Every structure is written in structure tokens, then in C-alpha cells.
Short mmCIF file of C-alpha atoms and ligand atoms in Angstrom, two decimals:
data_model
loop_
_atom_site.label_atom_id
_atom_site.label_comp_id
_atom_site.label_asym_id
_atom_site.label_seq_id
_atom_site.Cartn_x
_atom_site.Cartn_y
_atom_site.Cartn_z
CA MET T 490 -97.23 -170.71 -90.93
CA SER T 491 -99.35 -171.02 -94.04
CA LYS T 492 -103.10 -171.13 -93.72
CA MET T 493 -105.54 -172.77 -96.08
CA ASN T 494 -109.06 -172.12 -97.18
CA LEU T 495 -110.80 -175.40 -97.85
CA THR T 496 -114.11 -176.73 -99.10
CA LEU T 497 -115.21 -179.82 -97.21
CA LYS T 498 -117.79 -182.18 -98.68
CA ILE T 499 -118.92 -184.40 -95.82
CA TRP T 500 -121.35 -187.32 -95.61
CA ARG T 501 -124.18 -186.40 -93.24
CA GLN T 502 -126.64 -189.04 -92.06
CA ALA T 503 -128.82 -188.42 -89.03
CA SER T 504 -129.21 -192.08 -88.05
CA ALA T 505 -128.77 -195.63 -89.30
CA ASN T 506 -132.05 -195.66 -91.19
CA ALA T 507 -132.11 -192.05 -92.37
CA PRO T 508 -131.08 -191.25 -95.94
CA GLY T 509 -127.64 -189.63 -96.12
CA ALA T 510 -126.17 -187.01 -98.42
CA MET T 511 -122.96 -185.10 -99.01
CA GLU T 512 -123.06 -181.55 -97.58
CA THR T 513 -120.62 -178.74 -98.32
CA TYR T 514 -118.84 -176.66 -95.67
CA PRO T 515 -116.29 -173.95 -96.36
CA LEU T 516 -113.54 -173.75 -93.73
CA ALA T 517 -111.08 -170.84 -93.63
CA ASP T 518 -107.68 -170.34 -92.00
CA VAL T 519 -106.81 -174.00 -91.53
CA SER T 520 -103.24 -174.42 -90.23
CA GLU T 521 -101.04 -176.90 -92.07
CA HIS T 522 -99.86 -178.11 -88.65
CA MET T 523 -103.32 -179.28 -87.58
CA SER T 524 -104.11 -182.96 -87.68
CA PHE T 525 -107.01 -183.94 -89.90
CA LEU T 526 -109.18 -184.63 -86.84
CA GLU T 527 -108.23 -181.26 -85.30
CA MET T 528 -109.42 -179.66 -88.53
CA LEU T 529 -112.77 -181.45 -88.04
CA ASP T 530 -112.81 -180.27 -84.39
CA VAL T 531 -112.49 -176.69 -85.65
CA LEU T 532 -115.30 -177.26 -88.12
CA ASN T 533 -117.49 -178.64 -85.34
CA GLU T 534 -116.79 -175.65 -83.06
CA LYS T 535 -117.88 -173.42 -85.94
CA LEU T 536 -121.03 -175.49 -86.56
CA ILE T 537 -121.94 -175.45 -82.86
CA LYS T 538 -121.49 -171.63 -82.72
CA GLU T 539 -123.80 -171.37 -85.73
CA GLY T 540 -126.41 -173.51 -83.93
CA LYS T 541 -125.90 -176.42 -86.33
CA GLU T 542 -125.43 -180.12 -85.65
CA PRO T 543 -121.70 -181.05 -85.38
CA VAL T 544 -120.29 -183.82 -87.56
CA GLU T 545 -120.01 -187.15 -85.71
CA PHE T 546 -116.72 -188.96 -86.23
CA ASP T 547 -114.92 -191.68 -84.29
CA TYR T 548 -111.56 -191.48 -82.54
CA ASP T 549 -109.91 -192.42 -79.29
CA CYS T 550 -106.10 -192.40 -79.01
CA ARG T 551 -105.31 -190.04 -81.91
CA GLU T 552 -101.91 -191.76 -81.96
CA GLY T 553 -102.43 -194.50 -84.56
CA ILE T 554 -102.80 -197.19 -81.90
CA CYS T 555 -106.44 -197.93 -81.13
CA GLY T 556 -107.93 -198.28 -84.63
CA THR T 557 -111.03 -196.26 -83.75
CA CYS T 558 -110.61 -193.50 -86.33
CA GLY T 559 -111.29 -194.15 -89.96
CA LEU T 560 -112.49 -191.90 -92.74
CA VAL T 561 -112.52 -192.23 -96.50
CA ILE T 562 -110.74 -189.04 -97.57
CA ASN T 563 -110.90 -188.11 -101.25
CA GLY T 564 -111.94 -191.68 -101.99
CA VAL T 565 -109.07 -193.34 -100.11
CA ALA T 566 -109.45 -195.12 -96.77
CA HIS T 567 -107.35 -193.13 -94.23
CA GLY T 568 -106.47 -190.56 -96.89
CA PRO T 569 -103.50 -189.79 -99.10
CA ARG T 570 -100.53 -190.68 -96.88
CA LYS T 571 -99.31 -194.28 -96.90
CA LEU T 572 -99.01 -196.22 -93.64
CA THR T 573 -100.91 -193.49 -91.80
CA ALA T 574 -104.15 -193.73 -89.85
CA THR T 575 -106.64 -190.88 -90.23
CA CYS T 576 -105.71 -189.49 -86.81
CA GLN T 577 -102.04 -189.21 -87.82
CA LEU T 578 -102.75 -187.41 -91.05
CA HIS T 579 -101.85 -183.71 -91.05
CA MET T 580 -103.26 -180.85 -93.07
CA ARG T 581 -99.86 -180.25 -94.68
CA GLU T 582 -100.86 -183.08 -97.03
CA PHE T 583 -103.40 -180.67 -98.56
CA LYS T 584 -103.11 -177.26 -100.17
CA ASN T 585 -104.95 -173.96 -100.16
CA GLY T 586 -108.14 -174.08 -102.22
CA ASP T 587 -108.52 -177.86 -102.02
CA THR T 588 -111.92 -179.54 -101.95
CA ILE T 589 -111.80 -182.56 -99.63
CA THR T 590 -114.47 -185.26 -99.61
CA ILE T 591 -114.96 -187.09 -96.31
CA GLU T 592 -117.04 -190.26 -96.10
CA PRO T 593 -117.52 -193.15 -93.68
CA TRP T 594 -116.28 -196.70 -94.30
CA ARG T 595 -118.75 -198.21 -96.72
CA ALA T 596 -119.57 -201.90 -96.30
CA ASN T 597 -122.77 -203.81 -95.54
CA ALA T 598 -121.09 -205.33 -92.50
CA PHE T 599 -120.20 -201.83 -91.19
CA PRO T 600 -123.58 -200.01 -91.14
CA VAL T 601 -123.50 -196.24 -90.60
CA ILE T 602 -124.60 -195.21 -87.10
CA LYS T 603 -124.43 -191.46 -87.70
CA ASP T 604 -122.54 -189.23 -90.16
CA LEU T 605 -119.01 -190.68 -90.33
CA VAL T 606 -119.41 -193.24 -87.52
CA VAL T 607 -119.94 -196.87 -88.47
CA ASP T 608 -120.71 -199.97 -86.42
CA ARG T 609 -117.59 -202.20 -86.47
CA THR T 610 -118.74 -204.69 -83.86
CA ALA T 611 -118.61 -207.36 -86.58
CA PHE T 612 -114.82 -207.32 -86.02
CA ASP T 613 -115.34 -207.86 -82.27
CA ARG T 614 -117.53 -210.89 -82.96
CA ILE T 615 -114.88 -212.36 -85.26
CA VAL T 616 -112.15 -211.84 -82.66
CA ALA T 617 -114.38 -213.41 -80.00
CA LYS T 618 -114.41 -216.59 -82.11
CA GLY T 619 -110.66 -217.08 -82.06
CA GLY T 620 -108.52 -213.95 -81.96
CA TYR T 621 -106.92 -215.04 -78.69
CA VAL T 622 -105.03 -217.89 -77.07
CA SER T 623 -106.21 -219.68 -73.92
CA VAL T 624 -103.67 -219.86 -71.11
CA ASN T 625 -103.83 -221.41 -67.67
CA THR T 626 -104.11 -218.96 -64.83
CA GLY T 627 -101.56 -219.05 -62.02
CA SER T 628 -98.18 -217.47 -61.53
CA ALA T 629 -96.60 -215.82 -64.54
CA ARG T 630 -94.36 -218.05 -66.62
CA ASP T 631 -90.81 -217.10 -67.37
CA ALA T 632 -90.61 -215.03 -70.55
CA ASN T 633 -87.87 -217.21 -72.03
CA GLU T 634 -89.46 -220.56 -71.10
CA THR T 635 -90.60 -221.21 -74.69
CA PRO T 636 -87.87 -220.14 -77.11
CA ILE T 637 -89.19 -218.67 -80.37
CA GLY T 638 -86.98 -218.07 -83.41
CA LYS T 639 -86.46 -214.44 -84.33
CA GLU T 640 -87.96 -214.86 -87.81
CA ASP T 641 -91.19 -216.35 -86.43
CA ALA T 642 -91.33 -213.80 -83.61
CA ASP T 643 -90.97 -210.97 -86.13
CA LYS T 644 -93.69 -212.36 -88.41
CA ALA T 645 -96.06 -212.86 -85.47
CA PHE T 646 -95.35 -209.34 -84.25
CA ASP T 647 -95.89 -207.83 -87.70
CA ALA T 648 -99.32 -209.50 -87.92
CA ALA T 649 -100.13 -208.41 -84.36
CA THR T 650 -99.69 -204.75 -85.28
CA CYS T 651 -103.15 -204.77 -86.94
CA ILE T 652 -105.19 -202.15 -85.09
CA SER T 653 -108.59 -203.47 -86.29
CA CYS T 654 -109.44 -200.19 -87.99
CA GLY T 655 -111.37 -201.70 -90.91
CA ALA T 656 -109.69 -199.70 -93.69
CA CYS T 657 -108.96 -202.97 -95.51
CA VAL T 658 -112.71 -203.67 -95.70
CA ALA T 659 -113.51 -200.11 -96.80
CA ALA T 660 -110.94 -200.25 -99.60
CA CYS T 661 -111.84 -203.71 -100.91
CA PRO T 662 -114.29 -203.79 -103.86
CA ASN T 663 -115.78 -206.93 -102.26
CA ALA T 664 -115.77 -205.44 -98.73
CA SER T 665 -113.74 -208.46 -97.68
CA ALA T 666 -112.33 -208.69 -94.16
CA SER T 667 -109.67 -211.18 -95.25
CA LEU T 668 -106.66 -208.99 -94.42
CA PHE T 669 -107.96 -208.30 -90.91
CA VAL T 670 -108.87 -211.92 -90.19
CA SER T 671 -105.64 -213.22 -91.69
CA ALA T 672 -103.65 -210.92 -89.42
CA LYS T 673 -105.48 -212.35 -86.41
CA VAL T 674 -104.85 -215.89 -87.66
CA SER T 675 -101.17 -215.30 -88.47
CA GLN T 676 -100.22 -213.63 -85.24
CA TYR T 677 -100.73 -216.93 -83.40
CA THR T 678 -99.90 -219.36 -86.21
CA TYR T 679 -96.21 -218.47 -85.88
CA LEU T 680 -96.15 -218.95 -82.12
CA PRO T 681 -96.16 -222.27 -80.22
CA GLN T 682 -98.72 -220.75 -77.83
CA GLY T 683 -101.18 -220.64 -80.72
CA HIS T 684 -100.85 -224.24 -81.82
CA PRO T 685 -103.25 -226.05 -79.42
CA GLU T 686 -106.26 -224.05 -80.73
CA ARG T 687 -104.96 -223.60 -84.24
CA GLU T 688 -107.63 -225.46 -86.23
CA ARG T 689 -110.57 -224.28 -84.16
CA ARG T 690 -109.43 -220.67 -84.36
CA VAL T 691 -109.20 -220.39 -88.15
CA LEU T 692 -112.38 -222.37 -88.85
CA LYS T 693 -114.47 -220.31 -86.43
CA MET T 694 -113.09 -216.93 -87.43
CA VAL T 695 -113.55 -217.56 -91.16
CA SER T 696 -117.07 -218.86 -90.55
CA GLN T 697 -117.94 -215.76 -88.51
CA MET T 698 -116.45 -213.52 -91.21
CA ASP T 699 -118.84 -215.11 -93.72
CA ASP T 700 -121.81 -214.85 -91.32
CA GLU T 701 -121.17 -211.12 -90.84
CA GLY T 702 -121.62 -210.52 -94.57
CA PHE T 703 -118.07 -209.61 -95.57
CA GLY T 704 -117.21 -210.44 -99.18
CA ASN T 705 -114.64 -212.85 -100.54
CA CYS T 706 -111.05 -211.94 -101.31
CA SER T 707 -110.28 -211.79 -105.02
CA ASN T 708 -106.69 -210.55 -104.71
CA HIS T 709 -107.19 -206.89 -105.61
CA GLY T 710 -104.61 -205.87 -103.01
CA GLU T 711 -106.40 -202.60 -102.14
CA CYS T 712 -106.43 -203.71 -98.50
CA GLU T 713 -102.64 -203.86 -98.24
CA ALA T 714 -102.35 -200.50 -100.06
CA VAL T 715 -104.41 -198.62 -97.44
CA CYS T 716 -103.48 -200.53 -94.29
CA PRO T 717 -101.94 -198.03 -91.87
CA LYS T 718 -99.82 -200.78 -90.32
CA GLY T 719 -98.52 -202.34 -93.53
CA ILE T 720 -100.13 -205.73 -92.90
CA SER T 721 -99.00 -207.92 -95.80
CA ILE T 722 -101.44 -209.62 -98.13
CA GLN T 723 -99.23 -212.72 -97.69
CA ASN T 724 -101.13 -213.25 -94.46
CA ILE T 725 -104.23 -214.05 -96.55
CA ALA T 726 -102.33 -216.91 -98.20
CA ILE T 727 -101.35 -218.14 -94.73
CA MET T 728 -104.98 -217.95 -93.56
CA ARG T 729 -106.16 -219.94 -96.59
CA ARG T 730 -103.49 -222.60 -96.02
CA GLU T 731 -104.38 -222.80 -92.33
CA TYR T 732 -108.07 -223.01 -93.18
CA VAL T 733 -107.72 -225.84 -95.71
CA LYS T 734 -105.39 -227.81 -93.41
CA ALA T 735 -107.80 -227.37 -90.49
CA ALA T 736 -110.84 -228.36 -92.58
CA LEU T 737 -109.13 -231.50 -93.87
CA LYS T 738 -107.88 -232.46 -90.42
CA THR T 739 -111.22 -231.97 -88.69
CA GLY T 740 -113.41 -233.16 -91.56
CA SER T 741 -115.14 -229.76 -91.82
CA ALA T 742 -116.69 -228.61 -95.07
CA ILE T 743 -114.48 -226.24 -97.05
CA VAL T 744 -116.46 -223.12 -98.00
S1 SF4 X 714 -105.33 -205.28 -91.55
FE1 SF4 X 714 -104.67 -203.10 -91.59
S2 SF4 X 714 -106.40 -202.02 -92.52
FE2 SF4 X 714 -107.18 -204.02 -91.87
S3 SF4 X 714 -108.01 -203.72 -89.81
FE3 SF4 X 714 -105.84 -204.37 -89.56
S4 SF4 X 714 -104.68 -202.44 -89.45
FE4 SF4 X 714 -106.69 -201.89 -90.29
S1 FES X 715 -107.81 -192.58 -83.03
FE1 FES X 715 -106.68 -194.35 -82.39
S2 FES X 715 -105.79 -195.08 -84.24
FE2 FES X 715 -106.71 -193.19 -84.84
#
């Protein structure tokens, strides 16, 4: 098993309002089989033993499911491996002697809470505006009661794989949340269950996205490039079409 000696340059920020700075930490004997977050665990054990403050970073599942992890590694949201969340990245992607920079998501709508942890509740507020369908309570309906074509089911499922990690925002030069919001719009646009609330959903979610301070999409495509779930930028076109149709139908102002 080969071991690596690394130099880590990590963003340290004591609190939301404190000034932050990059700090340098050497780390020896890192196994190539460790995950990136395990490597940070080892660093933190070392820092604690030395009586220093450990580095705060977010995670939950460590399986690429929950969307809680998210670091900008060497300038790339989620690091060098395509279609891979930070928690699924392994140290075999790096080599002995490497210097690795580690920063939080950077966007006005995602303020830093501490070190590498940012506040992503803006996403929760957007989802609360329309990232759901309303269903009547009562006994469960038969799964095959509403037939859905395979093509539509596949497109809806692909959009639904968004894990709300925020990498798309971190990678976008405008800090736009368009890929995230478009995934939430698309996942129900393709399904009959989403049609009754279709107009209200897209109008409210786009309005909330603007209120949260995310930027506009200008088709850079960086979002799609870093998305760990491969959410297609085509969803943004679908969101725009849905938005314009809904605004015209309801007489809302198009922003
Ligand atoms: S669209 Fe992709 S990058 Fe953006 S929040 Fe969803 S999973 Fe993360
Ligand atoms: S910790 Fe859950 S997706 Fe990375």
C-alpha cells in the first residue's frame, strides 16, 4: 500500500463574521485507500492531539446520497473525479508530494458558518416553495394506477437524483442555482402527479431563487461539469420554458 506525504492548504474561518485565511498543514503517511473525508479525519485527530482547533467540515452519509458534503478541492467543486461527491473521492486520485487546496463553497447565498461549513438553507427555502407535490391522504394508491411512459419516467428519475449538494452554485461564475432549481422543476414536470401545481411551483421556486441572491444563468455549463449526479443542463431549458408558459398563463410578470 503506498503512502503519501501531502501539504494541505485549508480555509480556516472561526465564525461567519470573522476574517478567514488559508492555513498550511503537512500530513504524512496518508493511505491511497482513504476517502478524502477520512484523510481530513486523520488531520483533525492530529490537530486535536496537538491542542489545536480541528477543521470543521460537513458530511452525513459518506455514500454520495445526502448531499451534505461539499468542498472545493484544488479549485474544483467536489474535486478532480467526475460524477463523484466529495465523500466518495479517494486519496488514490492524488500523489505523493501533492499540495491540495481545500475551500468551502463560495457564494453570497451560501455564507460560511465555520471553516469549510456553509449555510445552505437557501436551498431548503426554495424547495419549500414548490419542490414537492401535494397528495390526498388516505389509503395508498395502487402503484400502476397512473401509467407513465418509460421515457418520461426515466427523465423524471434522472432529475430526481439531484442530492441538493450545491456544487453547481459553487462552480458557476454567477453563483446561479439554476441547475438545482431546474432539477426540482423537471422531476415533477414529466409526471402527471406534478401537473396540478405546475405553474405555481415554477413561479414560486424561481422567485425564491432570486430572493435568496443567487445569480442568473449565462450558460457557462460549469454546473453540469461538476454535478456529482450528472444532472443535465437541458433541465435549465425546461425550467425556462415552464416558467415562461406559467407566467403567460397566470399573467405574472416575467423576470
Ligand atoms: S444539480 Fe447536481 S450539483 Fe446541483 S445541487 Fe443537484 S446534485 Fe448538486
Ligand atoms: S456525505 Fe452524503 S453525499 Fe457526501
